[in-house]
mmCIF file of C-alpha atoms and ligand atoms in Angstrom:
data_model
loop_
_atom_site.group_PDB
_atom_site.id
_atom_site.type_symbol
_atom_site.label_atom_id
_atom_site.label_comp_id
_atom_site.label_asym_id
_atom_site.label_seq_id
_atom_site.Cartn_x
_atom_site.Cartn_y
_atom_site.Cartn_z
ATOM 1 C CA MET A 270 110.712 148.476 102.866
ATOM 2 C CA SER A 271 111.737 151.892 104.152
ATOM 3 C CA GLN A 272 113.166 152.434 107.319
ATOM 4 C CA ASN A 273 110.539 152.873 109.891
ATOM 5 C CA SER A 274 110.405 153.435 113.549
ATOM 6 C CA THR A 275 106.732 152.604 113.556
ATOM 7 C CA THR A 276 106.948 149.482 111.886
ATOM 8 C CA GLN A 277 106.624 146.340 114.833
ATOM 9 C CA LEU A 278 108.835 143.130 113.350
ATOM 10 C CA ARG A 279 108.670 139.986 115.600
ATOM 11 C CA VAL A 280 111.684 137.634 114.752
ATOM 12 C CA LEU A 281 110.468 134.043 115.820
ATOM 13 C CA LEU A 282 113.920 131.893 116.445
ATOM 14 C CA ALA A 283 114.197 128.052 115.389
ATOM 15 C CA LYS A 284 115.464 126.283 118.323
ATOM 16 C CA PRO A 285 117.929 124.049 117.559
ATOM 17 C CA ARG A 286 119.318 125.725 114.989
ATOM 18 C CA GLY A 287 123.388 126.641 114.079
ATOM 19 C CA PHE A 288 126.488 124.850 114.839
ATOM 20 C CA CYS A 289 126.015 121.177 115.300
ATOM 21 C CA ALA A 290 128.565 118.923 117.368
ATOM 22 C CA GLY A 291 130.116 117.768 114.465
ATOM 23 C CA VAL A 292 130.900 121.202 113.018
ATOM 24 C CA GLU A 293 132.216 122.584 116.902
ATOM 25 C CA ARG A 294 134.507 119.609 116.596
ATOM 26 C CA ALA A 295 135.984 120.320 113.188
ATOM 27 C CA ILE A 296 136.425 123.978 114.181
ATOM 28 C CA GLU A 297 138.180 122.876 117.445
ATOM 29 C CA ILE A 298 140.013 120.526 115.656
ATOM 30 C CA VAL A 299 141.622 123.379 113.470
ATOM 31 C CA GLU A 300 142.062 125.605 115.813
ATOM 32 C CA ARG A 301 143.696 123.148 118.515
ATOM 33 C CA ALA A 302 145.687 121.685 115.456
ATOM 34 C CA LEU A 303 146.824 125.509 114.911
ATOM 35 C CA ALA A 304 148.064 125.712 118.467
ATOM 36 C CA LEU A 305 149.768 122.433 119.172
ATOM 37 C CA TYR A 306 151.908 122.160 115.560
ATOM 38 C CA GLY A 307 151.737 126.216 114.797
ATOM 39 C CA PRO A 308 150.761 127.340 111.388
ATOM 40 C CA PRO A 309 150.582 126.515 109.321
ATOM 41 C CA VAL A 310 147.909 123.558 109.022
ATOM 42 C CA TYR A 311 146.535 122.271 105.882
ATOM 43 C CA VAL A 312 142.885 121.761 105.328
ATOM 44 C CA ARG A 313 141.475 119.585 102.802
ATOM 45 C CA HIS A 314 138.293 121.389 101.530
ATOM 46 C CA GLU A 315 136.218 123.795 103.615
ATOM 47 C CA ILE A 316 136.273 122.155 107.360
ATOM 48 C CA VAL A 317 132.519 123.678 107.143
ATOM 49 C CA HIS A 318 130.444 124.603 104.843
ATOM 50 C CA ASN A 319 130.835 128.472 106.074
ATOM 51 C CA LYS A 320 133.014 131.262 104.757
ATOM 52 C CA HIS A 321 132.679 132.804 108.101
ATOM 53 C CA VAL A 322 134.186 130.337 109.801
ATOM 54 C CA VAL A 323 136.461 129.368 106.817
ATOM 55 C CA GLU A 324 137.729 132.785 106.826
ATOM 56 C CA SER A 325 138.790 133.233 110.577
ATOM 57 C CA LEU A 326 140.636 129.984 110.634
ATOM 58 C CA ARG A 327 142.840 131.252 107.578
ATOM 59 C CA ALA A 328 143.007 134.293 109.781
ATOM 60 C CA GLN A 329 144.383 131.862 111.948
ATOM 61 C CA GLY A 330 146.865 129.981 109.709
ATOM 62 C CA ALA A 331 144.972 127.760 107.954
ATOM 63 C CA VAL A 332 145.304 126.739 104.245
ATOM 64 C CA PHE A 333 142.557 125.746 102.388
ATOM 65 C CA VAL A 334 143.301 123.064 99.433
ATOM 66 C CA GLU A 335 140.935 121.299 97.236
ATOM 67 C CA GLU A 336 143.446 118.062 96.541
ATOM 68 C CA LEU A 337 146.106 117.176 99.112
ATOM 69 C CA ASP A 338 149.128 117.529 95.713
ATOM 70 C CA GLU A 339 148.832 121.294 96.847
ATOM 71 C CA ILE A 340 150.312 120.263 100.574
ATOM 72 C CA PRO A 341 153.614 120.476 101.039
ATOM 73 C CA GLU A 342 155.638 117.421 101.630
ATOM 74 C CA GLY A 343 155.227 116.585 105.674
ATOM 75 C CA ALA A 344 152.341 119.381 106.199
ATOM 76 C CA VAL A 345 149.767 118.829 108.702
ATOM 77 C CA THR A 346 146.902 118.027 107.099
ATOM 78 C CA ILE A 347 143.534 117.939 107.846
ATOM 79 C CA PHE A 348 139.956 115.769 106.580
ATOM 80 C CA SER A 349 137.238 118.297 106.511
ATOM 81 C CA ALA A 350 133.921 117.113 108.476
ATOM 82 C CA HIS A 351 132.418 115.768 104.996
ATOM 83 C CA GLY A 352 134.970 112.815 105.359
ATOM 84 C CA VAL A 353 137.026 111.470 102.257
ATOM 85 C CA SER A 354 137.692 108.657 100.137
ATOM 86 C CA THR A 355 140.022 105.736 100.687
ATOM 87 C CA ALA A 356 141.674 106.604 97.686
ATOM 88 C CA VAL A 357 142.681 110.120 99.578
ATOM 89 C CA VAL A 358 143.392 108.823 102.870
ATOM 90 C CA GLU A 359 145.870 106.229 100.570
ATOM 91 C CA GLU A 360 147.401 109.466 98.898
ATOM 92 C CA ALA A 361 148.029 110.930 102.337
ATOM 93 C CA GLN A 362 149.728 107.965 103.271
ATOM 94 C CA ARG A 363 151.780 107.427 100.046
ATOM 95 C CA ARG A 364 152.493 111.038 100.498
ATOM 96 C CA ASN A 365 153.547 110.903 104.576
ATOM 97 C CA LEU A 366 151.174 113.399 105.231
ATOM 98 C CA PRO A 367 150.684 113.645 108.817
ATOM 99 C CA VAL A 368 146.752 113.541 108.886
ATOM 100 C CA ILE A 369 144.144 114.610 111.632
ATOM 101 C CA ASP A 370 140.678 113.167 110.550
ATOM 102 C CA ALA A 371 137.614 115.791 111.237
ATOM 103 C CA THR A 372 135.182 113.966 109.427
ATOM 104 C CA CYS A 373 132.159 113.841 112.099
ATOM 105 C CA PRO A 374 131.854 110.591 113.460
ATOM 106 C CA LEU A 375 128.274 110.702 111.824
ATOM 107 C CA VAL A 376 129.285 110.593 108.846
ATOM 108 C CA THR A 377 131.966 107.919 109.220
ATOM 109 C CA LYS A 378 128.907 105.691 110.872
ATOM 110 C CA VAL A 379 127.741 106.062 107.115
ATOM 111 C CA HIS A 380 131.155 105.071 105.896
ATOM 112 C CA LYS A 381 131.389 102.070 108.065
ATOM 113 C CA GLU A 382 128.140 100.476 107.357
ATOM 114 C CA GLY A 383 128.299 100.926 103.815
ATOM 115 C CA ARG A 384 131.492 98.924 104.076
ATOM 116 C CA ASN A 385 129.577 96.210 105.627
ATOM 117 C CA HIS A 386 127.113 96.127 103.361
ATOM 118 C CA ALA A 387 129.379 95.633 100.772
ATOM 119 C CA ARG A 388 131.453 92.854 102.760
ATOM 120 C CA LYS A 389 127.930 90.833 103.126
ATOM 121 C CA GLY A 390 127.984 90.772 99.624
ATOM 122 C CA ARG A 391 124.979 93.715 98.964
ATOM 123 C CA GLU A 392 125.358 96.263 96.245
ATOM 124 C CA VAL A 393 124.911 99.818 98.111
ATOM 125 C CA ILE A 394 122.386 102.493 97.125
ATOM 126 C CA LEU A 395 123.498 105.693 98.651
ATOM 127 C CA ILE A 396 120.837 108.462 98.718
ATOM 128 C CA GLY A 397 122.469 111.525 98.292
ATOM 129 C CA HIS A 398 123.475 114.432 96.127
ATOM 130 C CA ALA A 399 125.608 114.106 93.177
ATOM 131 C CA GLY A 400 128.885 116.027 93.939
ATOM 132 C CA HIS A 401 128.709 116.859 97.417
ATOM 133 C CA PRO A 402 131.951 116.057 98.710
ATOM 134 C CA GLU A 403 129.871 114.022 101.689
ATOM 135 C CA VAL A 404 128.809 111.835 98.671
ATOM 136 C CA GLU A 405 132.126 111.344 97.201
ATOM 137 C CA GLY A 406 133.850 111.061 100.033
ATOM 138 C CA THR A 407 130.998 107.544 100.765
ATOM 139 C CA GLN A 408 130.935 106.705 96.970
ATOM 140 C CA GLY A 409 134.782 106.285 97.495
ATOM 141 C CA ARG A 410 134.809 104.519 100.951
ATOM 142 C CA ILE A 411 132.850 101.692 99.474
ATOM 143 C CA PRO A 412 134.396 98.702 97.901
ATOM 144 C CA GLY A 413 132.432 97.739 94.389
ATOM 145 C CA GLY A 414 130.706 100.752 94.063
ATOM 146 C CA VAL A 415 127.736 102.599 94.692
ATOM 147 C CA HIS A 416 124.600 103.206 93.024
ATOM 148 C CA LEU A 417 123.646 107.145 93.829
ATOM 149 C CA VAL A 418 119.969 108.177 93.970
ATOM 150 C CA SER A 419 118.947 111.682 94.792
ATOM 151 C CA ARG A 420 114.823 111.542 93.912
ATOM 152 C CA ALA A 421 112.834 108.613 93.977
ATOM 153 C CA GLU A 422 112.103 108.542 89.796
ATOM 154 C CA ASP A 423 115.620 107.791 90.096
ATOM 155 C CA VAL A 424 114.970 104.374 92.017
ATOM 156 C CA ALA A 425 113.306 103.010 89.039
ATOM 157 C CA ALA A 426 116.574 103.431 86.640
ATOM 158 C CA ILE A 427 119.105 101.667 89.055
ATOM 159 C CA ASP A 428 120.772 98.819 87.446
ATOM 160 C CA VAL A 429 122.264 96.118 89.811
ATOM 161 C CA ARG A 430 123.555 92.102 89.672
ATOM 162 C CA ASP A 431 120.860 90.873 92.080
ATOM 163 C CA PRO A 432 117.663 92.639 93.285
ATOM 164 C CA GLU A 433 117.502 90.402 96.357
ATOM 165 C CA LYS A 434 121.319 91.637 97.845
ATOM 166 C CA VAL A 435 120.764 94.753 98.000
ATOM 167 C CA ALA A 436 121.187 97.848 100.657
ATOM 168 C CA TYR A 437 121.347 101.695 100.812
ATOM 169 C CA VAL A 438 122.727 104.579 102.977
ATOM 170 C CA THR A 439 122.267 107.997 102.810
ATOM 171 C CA GLN A 440 124.012 111.523 103.154
ATOM 172 C CA THR A 441 123.300 112.888 106.465
ATOM 173 C CA THR A 442 122.018 116.150 105.642
ATOM 174 C CA LEU A 443 118.876 115.062 103.806
ATOM 175 C CA SER A 444 115.301 116.167 103.721
ATOM 176 C CA VAL A 445 114.092 113.608 106.442
ATOM 177 C CA ASP A 446 110.582 113.716 104.331
ATOM 178 C CA ASP A 447 112.658 113.651 100.516
ATOM 179 C CA THR A 448 114.282 110.898 101.703
ATOM 180 C CA ARG A 449 111.565 108.880 103.058
ATOM 181 C CA ASP A 450 109.928 108.927 99.655
ATOM 182 C CA ILE A 451 113.228 107.666 97.843
ATOM 183 C CA ILE A 452 113.634 104.987 100.955
ATOM 184 C CA GLU A 453 109.803 103.929 100.346
ATOM 185 C CA ALA A 454 110.203 103.544 96.207
ATOM 186 C CA LEU A 455 113.603 101.450 96.647
ATOM 187 C CA ARG A 456 111.351 99.313 99.246
ATOM 188 C CA ALA A 457 109.265 98.761 96.432
ATOM 189 C CA ARG A 458 111.605 97.959 94.242
ATOM 190 C CA PHE A 459 113.926 95.714 95.995
ATOM 191 C CA PRO A 460 111.071 93.913 99.032
ATOM 192 C CA LYS A 461 114.538 92.405 100.999
ATOM 193 C CA ILE A 462 116.616 95.391 100.967
ATOM 194 C CA SER A 463 118.724 96.416 104.095
ATOM 195 C CA GLY A 464 119.285 99.622 105.603
ATOM 196 C CA PRO A 465 118.832 101.788 108.515
ATOM 197 C CA ASP A 466 115.450 103.347 107.761
ATOM 198 C CA VAL A 467 115.852 106.893 108.260
ATOM 199 C CA ARG A 468 118.851 107.089 110.866
ATOM 200 C CA ASP A 469 121.712 107.818 108.895
ATOM 201 C CA ILE A 470 119.957 111.463 108.279
ATOM 202 C CA CYS A 471 121.621 112.791 111.289
ATOM 203 C CA TYR A 472 120.895 114.297 114.966
ATOM 204 C CA ALA A 473 121.188 117.891 113.980
ATOM 205 C CA THR A 474 119.707 117.738 110.377
ATOM 206 C CA GLN A 475 116.320 116.125 111.867
ATOM 207 C CA ASN A 476 116.247 118.635 114.787
ATOM 208 C CA ARG A 477 116.814 121.715 112.954
ATOM 209 C CA GLN A 478 114.352 120.582 109.947
ATOM 210 C CA GLN A 479 111.913 119.823 113.066
ATOM 211 C CA ALA A 480 112.660 123.476 114.491
ATOM 212 C CA VAL A 481 111.928 124.848 111.440
ATOM 213 C CA ARG A 482 108.465 122.899 110.785
ATOM 214 C CA GLU A 483 107.173 124.227 114.023
ATOM 215 C CA LEU A 484 108.707 127.962 113.126
ATOM 216 C CA VAL A 485 106.948 128.350 109.442
ATOM 217 C CA ALA A 486 103.756 127.761 110.551
ATOM 218 C CA GLN A 487 103.929 130.896 112.666
ATOM 219 C CA VAL A 488 105.732 133.689 110.301
ATOM 220 C CA ASP A 489 105.530 135.798 107.323
ATOM 221 C CA MET A 490 109.091 134.956 105.801
ATOM 222 C CA LEU A 491 111.693 132.755 107.150
ATOM 223 C CA LEU A 492 115.171 133.609 106.523
ATOM 224 C CA VAL A 493 117.710 130.570 106.683
ATOM 225 C CA VAL A 494 121.572 131.689 107.746
ATOM 226 C CA GLY A 495 123.853 129.413 105.673
ATOM 227 C CA ALA A 496 125.999 128.979 102.695
ATOM 228 C CA ARG A 497 124.912 128.060 99.179
ATOM 229 C CA ASN A 498 126.846 124.896 99.292
ATOM 230 C CA SER A 499 125.547 123.917 102.539
ATOM 231 C CA SER A 500 123.461 121.041 102.214
ATOM 232 C CA ASN A 501 121.462 121.251 105.545
ATOM 233 C CA SER A 502 121.203 124.814 104.757
ATOM 234 C CA ASN A 503 119.354 124.074 101.286
ATOM 235 C CA ARG A 504 117.049 121.805 102.997
ATOM 236 C CA LEU A 505 116.238 123.969 105.289
ATOM 237 C CA ARG A 506 114.942 126.490 103.028
ATOM 238 C CA GLU A 507 113.491 124.060 101.505
ATOM 239 C CA ILE A 508 111.007 122.824 104.342
ATOM 240 C CA GLY A 509 109.709 126.483 104.583
ATOM 241 C CA ALA A 510 108.871 126.977 101.036
ATOM 242 C CA GLU A 511 107.649 123.852 100.481
ATOM 243 C CA SER A 512 104.745 125.400 103.455
ATOM 244 C CA GLY A 513 104.005 128.108 101.135
ATOM 245 C CA VAL A 514 106.304 130.795 103.206
ATOM 246 C CA PRO A 515 108.257 132.875 101.479
ATOM 247 C CA SER A 516 111.707 131.249 102.629
ATOM 248 C CA TYR A 517 115.418 132.936 101.754
ATOM 249 C CA LEU A 518 118.826 131.336 102.064
ATOM 250 C CA ILE A 519 121.405 134.362 103.135
ATOM 251 C CA ASP A 520 124.805 134.048 103.985
ATOM 252 C CA ASP A 521 124.919 136.865 106.062
ATOM 253 C CA ALA A 522 122.613 139.930 107.207
ATOM 254 C CA HIS A 523 124.168 141.873 103.960
ATOM 255 C CA GLY A 524 122.104 138.761 102.382
ATOM 256 C CA LEU A 525 118.691 140.351 103.718
ATOM 257 C CA GLU A 526 116.845 142.516 100.531
ATOM 258 C CA PRO A 527 114.649 144.721 102.519
ATOM 259 C CA SER A 528 111.662 144.283 99.610
ATOM 260 C CA TRP A 529 111.105 140.855 101.411
ATOM 261 C CA LEU A 530 109.842 142.617 104.220
ATOM 262 C CA GLU A 531 106.917 144.577 102.487
ATOM 263 C CA ASN A 532 103.402 143.404 104.530
ATOM 264 C CA VAL A 533 105.886 140.959 107.204
ATOM 265 C CA ARG A 534 104.805 141.604 110.466
ATOM 266 C CA THR A 535 106.555 137.833 112.038
ATOM 267 C CA VAL A 536 109.906 136.619 110.452
ATOM 268 C CA GLY A 537 111.135 133.601 111.219
ATOM 269 C CA VAL A 538 115.190 133.025 111.683
ATOM 270 C CA THR A 539 116.886 129.814 111.610
ATOM 271 C CA ALA A 540 120.981 128.701 111.047
ATOM 272 C CA GLY A 541 122.311 125.398 109.373
ATOM 273 C CA ALA A 542 124.290 123.517 111.238
ATOM 274 C CA SER A 543 128.049 125.044 110.196
ATOM 275 C CA ALA A 544 126.532 128.486 110.898
ATOM 276 C CA PRO A 545 128.070 130.468 113.636
ATOM 277 C CA GLU A 546 125.422 131.958 116.225
ATOM 278 C CA LYS A 547 127.290 135.406 115.568
ATOM 279 C CA LEU A 548 125.576 135.964 111.964
ATOM 280 C CA VAL A 549 121.496 135.302 113.389
ATOM 281 C CA GLN A 550 122.651 138.138 115.662
ATOM 282 C CA ASP A 551 123.935 140.380 113.062
ATOM 283 C CA LEU A 552 120.979 139.457 111.166
ATOM 284 C CA ILE A 553 118.438 140.262 113.964
ATOM 285 C CA ASP A 554 120.355 143.763 114.193
ATOM 286 C CA ARG A 555 120.123 144.355 110.865
ATOM 287 C CA LEU A 556 116.387 143.950 111.031
ATOM 288 C CA GLY A 557 116.395 146.863 113.471
ATOM 289 C CA ASP A 558 117.237 148.729 110.622
ATOM 290 C CA PHE A 559 113.228 148.467 109.010
ATOM 291 C CA GLY A 560 111.424 148.911 112.375
ATOM 292 C CA SER A 561 111.189 147.992 115.978
ATOM 293 C CA VAL A 562 112.154 143.962 117.143
ATOM 294 C CA SER A 563 110.807 142.001 119.169
ATOM 295 C CA VAL A 564 112.715 138.736 119.127
ATOM 296 C CA GLU A 565 111.622 135.195 120.863
ATOM 297 C CA ALA A 566 113.214 131.608 120.741
ATOM 298 C CA LEU A 567 110.922 129.083 120.071
ATOM 299 C CA ALA A 568 111.021 125.919 122.563
ATOM 300 C CA GLY A 569 112.498 123.251 121.168
ATOM 301 C CA VAL A 570 115.067 120.228 121.909
ATOM 302 C CA GLU A 571 118.054 121.027 123.820
ATOM 303 C CA GLU A 572 120.813 118.995 121.920
ATOM 304 C CA HIS A 573 123.642 117.587 124.556
ATOM 305 C CA MET A 574 125.972 116.132 121.737
ATOM 306 C CA GLN A 575 129.447 115.700 121.904
ATOM 307 C CA PHE A 576 132.325 114.307 120.041
ATOM 308 C CA LYS A 577 135.491 112.936 121.371
ATOM 309 C CA LEU A 578 138.309 114.998 119.352
ATOM 310 C CA PRO A 579 141.252 112.445 117.867
ATOM 311 C CA ARG A 580 143.424 111.191 119.692
ATOM 312 C CA GLN A 581 146.529 113.352 118.342
ATOM 313 C CA LEU A 582 144.476 116.321 119.909
ATOM 314 C CA THR A 583 143.493 115.693 123.189
ATOM 315 C CA GLY A 584 145.443 116.341 126.507
ATOM 316 C CA THR A 585 148.274 118.211 125.076
ATOM 317 C CA VAL A 586 147.475 121.774 124.215
ATOM 318 C CA ALA A 587 148.662 123.300 127.661
ATOM 319 C CA SER A 588 152.151 121.710 127.327
ATOM 320 C CA VAL A 589 152.382 123.508 123.917
ATOM 321 C CA GLY A 590 152.108 126.959 124.285
HETATM 322 S S1 SF4 B 1582 125.041 118.205 110.505
HETATM 323 FE FE1 SF4 B 1582 125.508 115.983 111.396
HETATM 324 S S2 SF4 B 1582 126.858 114.926 109.819
HETATM 325 FE FE2 SF4 B 1582 127.197 116.896 109.605
HETATM 326 S S3 SF4 B 1582 128.943 117.666 111.023
HETATM 327 FE FE3 SF4 B 1582 126.691 118.030 111.839
HETATM 328 S S4 SF4 B 1582 126.314 116.547 113.097
HETATM 329 FE FE4 SF4 B 1582 127.858 115.792 111.960
#
């Protein structure tokens, strides 16, 4: 689509979109740690899955590593919002690393559920995507091993000791619909299975998915601002695609391909839970290169969720600077 000032583009914004309380908290933890202890502070894994967030924190003195052995003795160490396994916690203790845990409290809740099931002698099935850091962390928090399933078809192949003693937990950022299918398959195979229904899927994931369902009914194309490795951003794009609307996941405004706008009059825009609102505003500016743009936000759920900061960081910043 070439630049054309007579083209009218209507932009509809999903609500809610972008940062959730867990991501806000994780970013604030790194910023407060930098203010309190001074740079560098070390963060195991990207604090949240967004390169813009990571680059901004890196510029302030955060150092991102994948493994604890990359962290010098005694350096302030932050665990990312996705959570870590017990083995990582123990390694940090062994190395006397001063740790601040930015794991989202909703992920911690899933860890606790899983451990409770294991304590009661149940084998735990985790619904999630292999290799995702949240899944690795949750797997590594539940003693006795965890069966991982990511599709309803996987359920038939699970090999358990006692089909009467099984439970499931889920990754927080899955699609509510996909999870429902997997849970149905689990209940069909293990009628006595214990689990949280779909409640492990966090409020932010559910709200953003619901907002996209409402949005895609009204648009010709969906743009999701978010990182490729962001689970919840991928699910938002999938919801758009499943409803038959061309749907694209882009890191930022540069990812927009002009050809996508052919014959498009109404563009739906949302953002994953780790994508800053500035990226959405940049995208709207870029859409302005292709015509005159009117922007409306859908009425949607207001979010008021807030999580407490870790004890080490509360009430002391003012006395440091
Ligand atoms: S998406 Fe949900 S679980 Fe993940 S950080 Fe945000 S609130 Fe926490």
